[in-house]
CSV table of C-alpha atoms in Angstrom, one decimal:
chain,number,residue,atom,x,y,z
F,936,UNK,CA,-24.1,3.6,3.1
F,937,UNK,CA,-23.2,6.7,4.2
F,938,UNK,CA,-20.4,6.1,5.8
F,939,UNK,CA,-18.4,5.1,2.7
F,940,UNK,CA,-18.8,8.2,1.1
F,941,UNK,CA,-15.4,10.2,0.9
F,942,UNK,CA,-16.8,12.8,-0.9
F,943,UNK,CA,-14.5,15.9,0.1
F,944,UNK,CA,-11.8,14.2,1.0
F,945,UNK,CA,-7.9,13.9,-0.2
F,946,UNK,CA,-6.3,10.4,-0.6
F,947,UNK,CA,-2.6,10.2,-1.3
F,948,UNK,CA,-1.6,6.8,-3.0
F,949,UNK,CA,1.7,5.7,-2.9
F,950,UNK,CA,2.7,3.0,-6.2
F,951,UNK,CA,-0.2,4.2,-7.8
F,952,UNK,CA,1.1,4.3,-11.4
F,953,UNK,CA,-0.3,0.1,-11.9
F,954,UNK,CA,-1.1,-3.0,-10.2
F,955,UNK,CA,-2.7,-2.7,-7.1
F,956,UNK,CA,-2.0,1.0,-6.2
F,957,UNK,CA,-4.0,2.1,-9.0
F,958,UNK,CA,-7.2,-0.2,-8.3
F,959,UNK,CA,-7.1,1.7,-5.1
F,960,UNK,CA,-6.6,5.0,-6.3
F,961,UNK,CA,-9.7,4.4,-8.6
F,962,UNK,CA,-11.8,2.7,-6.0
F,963,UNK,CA,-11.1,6.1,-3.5
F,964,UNK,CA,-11.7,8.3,-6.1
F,965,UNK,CA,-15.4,6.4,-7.4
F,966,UNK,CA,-16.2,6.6,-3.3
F,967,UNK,CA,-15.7,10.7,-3.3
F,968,UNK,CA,-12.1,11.1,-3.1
F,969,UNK,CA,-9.6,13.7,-5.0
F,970,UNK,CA,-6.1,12.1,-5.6
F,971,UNK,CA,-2.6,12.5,-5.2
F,972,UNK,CA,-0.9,9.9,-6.8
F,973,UNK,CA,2.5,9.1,-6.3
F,974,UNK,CA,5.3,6.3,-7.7
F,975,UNK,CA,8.6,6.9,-8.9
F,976,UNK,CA,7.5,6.9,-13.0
F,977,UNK,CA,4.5,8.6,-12.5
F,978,UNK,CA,3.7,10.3,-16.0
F,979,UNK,CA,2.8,14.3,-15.1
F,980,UNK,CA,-0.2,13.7,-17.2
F,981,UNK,CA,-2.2,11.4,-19.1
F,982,UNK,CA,-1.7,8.7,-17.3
F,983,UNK,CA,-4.1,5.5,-16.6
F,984,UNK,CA,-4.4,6.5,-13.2
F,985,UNK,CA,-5.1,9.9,-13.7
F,986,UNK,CA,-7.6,9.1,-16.6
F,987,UNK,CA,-9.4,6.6,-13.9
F,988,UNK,CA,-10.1,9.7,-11.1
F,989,UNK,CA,-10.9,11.9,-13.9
F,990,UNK,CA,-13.4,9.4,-14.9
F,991,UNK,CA,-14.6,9.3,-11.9
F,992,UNK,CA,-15.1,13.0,-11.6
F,993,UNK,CA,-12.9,13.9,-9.1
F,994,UNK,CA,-9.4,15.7,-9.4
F,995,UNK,CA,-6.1,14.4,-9.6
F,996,UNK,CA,-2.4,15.6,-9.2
F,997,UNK,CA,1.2,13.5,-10.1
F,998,UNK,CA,4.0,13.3,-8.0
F,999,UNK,CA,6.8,11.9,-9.2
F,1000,UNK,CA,9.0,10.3,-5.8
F,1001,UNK,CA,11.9,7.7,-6.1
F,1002,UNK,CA,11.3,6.0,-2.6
F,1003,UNK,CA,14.8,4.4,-2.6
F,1004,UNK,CA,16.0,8.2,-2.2
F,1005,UNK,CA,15.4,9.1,1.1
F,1006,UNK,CA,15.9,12.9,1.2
F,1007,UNK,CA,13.2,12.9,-1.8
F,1008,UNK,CA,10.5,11.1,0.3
F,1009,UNK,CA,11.9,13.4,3.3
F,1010,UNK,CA,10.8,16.6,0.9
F,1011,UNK,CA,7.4,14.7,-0.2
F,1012,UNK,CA,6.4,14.3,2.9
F,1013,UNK,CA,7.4,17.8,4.2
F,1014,UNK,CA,5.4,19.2,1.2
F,1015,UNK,CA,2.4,17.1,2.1
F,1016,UNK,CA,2.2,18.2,5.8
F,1017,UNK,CA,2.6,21.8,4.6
F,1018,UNK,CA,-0.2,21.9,2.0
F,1019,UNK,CA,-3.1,24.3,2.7
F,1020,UNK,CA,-5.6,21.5,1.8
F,1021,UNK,CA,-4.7,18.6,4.4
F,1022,UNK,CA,-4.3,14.8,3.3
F,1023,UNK,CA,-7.0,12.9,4.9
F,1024,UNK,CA,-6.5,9.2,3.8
F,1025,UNK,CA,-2.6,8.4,3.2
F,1026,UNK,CA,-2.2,4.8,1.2
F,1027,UNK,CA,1.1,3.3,1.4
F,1028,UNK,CA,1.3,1.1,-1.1
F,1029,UNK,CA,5.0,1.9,-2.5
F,1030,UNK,CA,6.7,-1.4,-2.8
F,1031,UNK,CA,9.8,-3.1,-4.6
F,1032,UNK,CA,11.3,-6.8,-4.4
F,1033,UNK,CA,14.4,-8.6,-4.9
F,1034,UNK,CA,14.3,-12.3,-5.0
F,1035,UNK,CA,17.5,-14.5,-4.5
F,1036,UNK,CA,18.2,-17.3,-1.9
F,1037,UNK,CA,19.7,-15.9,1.2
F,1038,UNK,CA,23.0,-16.9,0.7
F,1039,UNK,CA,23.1,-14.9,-2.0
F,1040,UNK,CA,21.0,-12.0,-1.1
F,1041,UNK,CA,23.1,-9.3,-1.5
F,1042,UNK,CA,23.4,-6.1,0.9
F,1043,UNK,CA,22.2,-3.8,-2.0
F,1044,UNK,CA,19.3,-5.6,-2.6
F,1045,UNK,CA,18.4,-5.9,1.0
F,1046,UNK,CA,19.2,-1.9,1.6
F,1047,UNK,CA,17.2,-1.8,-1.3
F,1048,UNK,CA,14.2,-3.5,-0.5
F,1049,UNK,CA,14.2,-2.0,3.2
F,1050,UNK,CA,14.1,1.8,2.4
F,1051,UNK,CA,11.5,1.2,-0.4
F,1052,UNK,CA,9.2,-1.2,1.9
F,1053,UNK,CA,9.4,0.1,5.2
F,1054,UNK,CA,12.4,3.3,5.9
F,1055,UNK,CA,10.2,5.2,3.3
F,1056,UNK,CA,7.2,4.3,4.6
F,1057,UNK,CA,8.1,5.6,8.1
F,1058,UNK,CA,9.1,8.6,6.8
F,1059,UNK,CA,6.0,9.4,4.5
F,1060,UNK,CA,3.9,8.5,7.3
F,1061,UNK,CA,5.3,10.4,10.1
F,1062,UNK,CA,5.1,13.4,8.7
F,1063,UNK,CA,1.5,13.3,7.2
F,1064,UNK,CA,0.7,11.1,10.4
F,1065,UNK,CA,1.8,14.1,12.2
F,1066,UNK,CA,-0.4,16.2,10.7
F,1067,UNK,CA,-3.5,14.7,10.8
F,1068,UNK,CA,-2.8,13.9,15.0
F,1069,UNK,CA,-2.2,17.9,14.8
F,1070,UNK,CA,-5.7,17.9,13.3
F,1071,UNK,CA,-7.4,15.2,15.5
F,1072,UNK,CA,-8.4,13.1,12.3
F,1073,UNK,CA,-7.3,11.2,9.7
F,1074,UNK,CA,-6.9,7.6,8.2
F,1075,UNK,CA,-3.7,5.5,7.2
F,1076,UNK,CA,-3.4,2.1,5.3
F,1077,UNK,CA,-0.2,-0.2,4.8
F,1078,UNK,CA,0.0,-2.2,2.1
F,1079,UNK,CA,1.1,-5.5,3.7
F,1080,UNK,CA,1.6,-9.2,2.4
F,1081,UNK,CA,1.0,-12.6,3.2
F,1082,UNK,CA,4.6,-12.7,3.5
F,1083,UNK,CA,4.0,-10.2,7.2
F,1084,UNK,CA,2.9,-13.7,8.5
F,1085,UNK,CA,5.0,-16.6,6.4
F,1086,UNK,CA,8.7,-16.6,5.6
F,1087,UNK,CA,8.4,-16.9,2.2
F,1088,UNK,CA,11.0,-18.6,-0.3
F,1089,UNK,CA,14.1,-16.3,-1.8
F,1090,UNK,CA,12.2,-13.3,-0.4
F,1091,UNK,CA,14.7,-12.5,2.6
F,1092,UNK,CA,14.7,-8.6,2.5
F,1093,UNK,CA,10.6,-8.3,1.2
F,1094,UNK,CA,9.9,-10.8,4.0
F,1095,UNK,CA,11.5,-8.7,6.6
F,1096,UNK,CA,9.9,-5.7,5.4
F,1097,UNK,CA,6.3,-7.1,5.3
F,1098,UNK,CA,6.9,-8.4,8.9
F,1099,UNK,CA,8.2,-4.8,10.0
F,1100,UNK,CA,4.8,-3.2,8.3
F,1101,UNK,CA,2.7,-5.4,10.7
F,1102,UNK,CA,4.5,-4.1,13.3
F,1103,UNK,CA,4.6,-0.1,12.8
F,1104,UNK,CA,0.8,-0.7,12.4
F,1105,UNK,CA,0.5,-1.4,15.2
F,1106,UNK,CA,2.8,1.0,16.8
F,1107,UNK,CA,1.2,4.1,15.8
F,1108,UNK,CA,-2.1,2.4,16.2
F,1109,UNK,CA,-1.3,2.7,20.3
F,1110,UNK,CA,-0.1,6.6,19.7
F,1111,UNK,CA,-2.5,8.3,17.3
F,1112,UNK,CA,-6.0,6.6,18.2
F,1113,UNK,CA,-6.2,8.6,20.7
F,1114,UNK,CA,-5.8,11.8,18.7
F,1115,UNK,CA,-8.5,10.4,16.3
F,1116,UNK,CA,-6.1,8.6,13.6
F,1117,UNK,CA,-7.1,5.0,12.1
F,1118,UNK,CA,-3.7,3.0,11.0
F,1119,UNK,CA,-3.9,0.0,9.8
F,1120,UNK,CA,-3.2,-2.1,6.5
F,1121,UNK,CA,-4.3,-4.4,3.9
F,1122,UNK,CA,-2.3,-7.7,3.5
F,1123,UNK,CA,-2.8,-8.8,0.3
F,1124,UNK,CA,-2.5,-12.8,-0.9
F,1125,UNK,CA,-0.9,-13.9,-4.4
F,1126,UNK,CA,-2.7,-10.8,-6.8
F,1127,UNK,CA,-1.7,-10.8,-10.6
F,1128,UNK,CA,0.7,-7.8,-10.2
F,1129,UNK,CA,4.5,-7.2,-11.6
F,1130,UNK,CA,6.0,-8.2,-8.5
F,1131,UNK,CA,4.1,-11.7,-8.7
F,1132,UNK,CA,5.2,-12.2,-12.3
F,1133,UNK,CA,8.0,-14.5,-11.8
F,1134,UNK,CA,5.3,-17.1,-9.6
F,1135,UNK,CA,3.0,-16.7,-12.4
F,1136,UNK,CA,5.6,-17.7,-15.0
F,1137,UNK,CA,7.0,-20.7,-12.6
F,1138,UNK,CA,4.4,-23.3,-13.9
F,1139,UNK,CA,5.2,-25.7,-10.9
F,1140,UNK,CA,5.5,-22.5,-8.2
F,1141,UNK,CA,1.4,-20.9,-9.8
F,1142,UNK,CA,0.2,-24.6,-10.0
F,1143,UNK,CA,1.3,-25.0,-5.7
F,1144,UNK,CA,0.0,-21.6,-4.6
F,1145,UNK,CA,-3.3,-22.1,-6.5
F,1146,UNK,CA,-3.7,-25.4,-5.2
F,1147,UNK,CA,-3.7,-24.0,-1.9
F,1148,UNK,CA,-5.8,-21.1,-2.3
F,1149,UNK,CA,-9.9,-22.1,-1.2
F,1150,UNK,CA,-11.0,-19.3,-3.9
F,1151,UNK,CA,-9.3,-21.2,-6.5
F,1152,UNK,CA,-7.9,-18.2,-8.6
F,1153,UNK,CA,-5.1,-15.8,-7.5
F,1154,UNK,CA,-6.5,-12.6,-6.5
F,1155,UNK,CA,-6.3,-9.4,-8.7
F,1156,UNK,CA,-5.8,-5.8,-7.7
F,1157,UNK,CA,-9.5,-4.8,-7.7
F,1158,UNK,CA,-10.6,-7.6,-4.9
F,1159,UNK,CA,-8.7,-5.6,-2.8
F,1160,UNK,CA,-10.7,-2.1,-3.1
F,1161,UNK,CA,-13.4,-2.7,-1.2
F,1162,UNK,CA,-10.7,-2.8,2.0
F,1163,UNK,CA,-9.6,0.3,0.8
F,1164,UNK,CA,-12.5,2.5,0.9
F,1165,UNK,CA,-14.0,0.7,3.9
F,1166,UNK,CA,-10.7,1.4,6.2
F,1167,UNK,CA,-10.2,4.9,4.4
F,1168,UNK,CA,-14.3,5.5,5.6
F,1169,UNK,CA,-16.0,6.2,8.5
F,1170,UNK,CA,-17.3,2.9,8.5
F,1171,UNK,CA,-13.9,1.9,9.9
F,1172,UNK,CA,-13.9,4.4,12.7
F,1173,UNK,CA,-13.3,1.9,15.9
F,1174,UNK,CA,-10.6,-0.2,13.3
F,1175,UNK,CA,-7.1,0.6,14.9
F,1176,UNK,CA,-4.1,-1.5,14.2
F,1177,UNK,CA,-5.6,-4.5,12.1
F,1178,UNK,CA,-3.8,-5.9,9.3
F,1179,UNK,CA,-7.0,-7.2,6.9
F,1180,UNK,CA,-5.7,-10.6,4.8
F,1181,UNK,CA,-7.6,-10.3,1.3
F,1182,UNK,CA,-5.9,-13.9,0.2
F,1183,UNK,CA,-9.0,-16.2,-1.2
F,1184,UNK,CA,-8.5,-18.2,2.0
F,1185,UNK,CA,-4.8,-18.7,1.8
F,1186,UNK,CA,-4.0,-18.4,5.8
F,1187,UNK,CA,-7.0,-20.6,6.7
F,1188,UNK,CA,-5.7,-23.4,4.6
């Protein structure tokens, strides 16, 4: 079991102030891992997050980053490339959505959804990707969705994103394996989060996605730790530009 220890190693976490961002900012930190947590209403201290790595008994610092600004993700990743102590495992697990049918899907919302979900993301992870091919090591993980495989319903601008996400996996799969960097990314299926509250509240929309999913229950954001520490571990050493479904079955259905 060795080699799922991260003891020694730094994990940056991108949403990780709730939901599914702060399951895996817990789950790095009980596998070994400091943390820097990031999200754009990140309390400097005291919050859940931080009380979980503490717990934990590793260390943990607080960015606060607005990802819908791009000159600050620009100057977060700058600052993270620069540190002294390098970032070993970068999670991106920002995210925002907007839902309205297409028709009515405005060009703010869409910019929006874009620069949060995949412009930042690019951004972030080129210049801490960078980095670690400079060092010859290090491991990234996208947050995906079932929605980087299906078209979704009044999603337009998340389901574009989520597609894109597959797709830069990939990408700097092919240009960084070689220098000893593992990206890939997590896609998760319908998890009791803030962004699936509106489904959860839809009693016909929650009745016809748990009828389809083979587990039986929607997901929630600790089944989808495990992933995390296995594809931020040595374990996932030879794993290069997979995206992992954690759905309860959902895209075998």
């Amino acid at each position: 079991m060795n080699a799922f220890d991260l003891t020694g190693k730094l994990a940056v976490v991108t949403g990780a102030r709730r939901g599914i961002g702060r399951a895996m900012a817990r789950a790095l930190a009980e596998a070994g891992a400091d943390i820097i947590g990031v999200s754009a209403n990140l309390e400097p201290s005291g919050s859940d997050v931080e009380k979980d790595v503490l717990a934990a008994g590793r260390t943990f610092e607080a960015i606060r980053t607005d990802f819908a600004d791009p000159e600050a993700v620009r100057t977060l990743g700058a600052d993270l490339a620069a540190r002294e102590r390098p970032v070993d495992i970068l999670v991106n697990n920002a995210g925002t959505i907007r839902r309205a049918p297409a028709a009515q899907h405005t060009d703010a919302d869409w910019e929006l959804v874009l620069q949060v979900n995949l412009n930042a993301q690019f951004t972030l992870t080129r210049a801490v990707g960078g980095a670690m091919v400079a060092r010859g090591q290090g491991k990234i993980i996208f947050t995906a969705s079932l929605l980087s495989y299906q078209g979704g319903i009044n999603v337009p601008g998340y389901t574009a994103a989520k597609h894109a996400i597959t797709g830069l996996t990939k990408a700097l799969a092919n240009e960084w394996a070689p220098h000893g960097v593992n990206v890939n990314a997590i896609a998760p299926g319908y998890i009791t989060t803030d962004n699936t509250q509106a489904l959860q509240d839809d009693p016909l929309r929650s009745k016809a996605i748990l009828d389809r999913i083979p587990a039986a229950r929607w997901g929630n954001p600790d089944d989808l730790t495990g992933a995390t520490v296995f594809l931020a571990s040595n374990a996932a050493t030879y794993i290069h530009g997979t995206t992992l479904p954690i759905d309860g079955g959902w895209l075998g259905r």
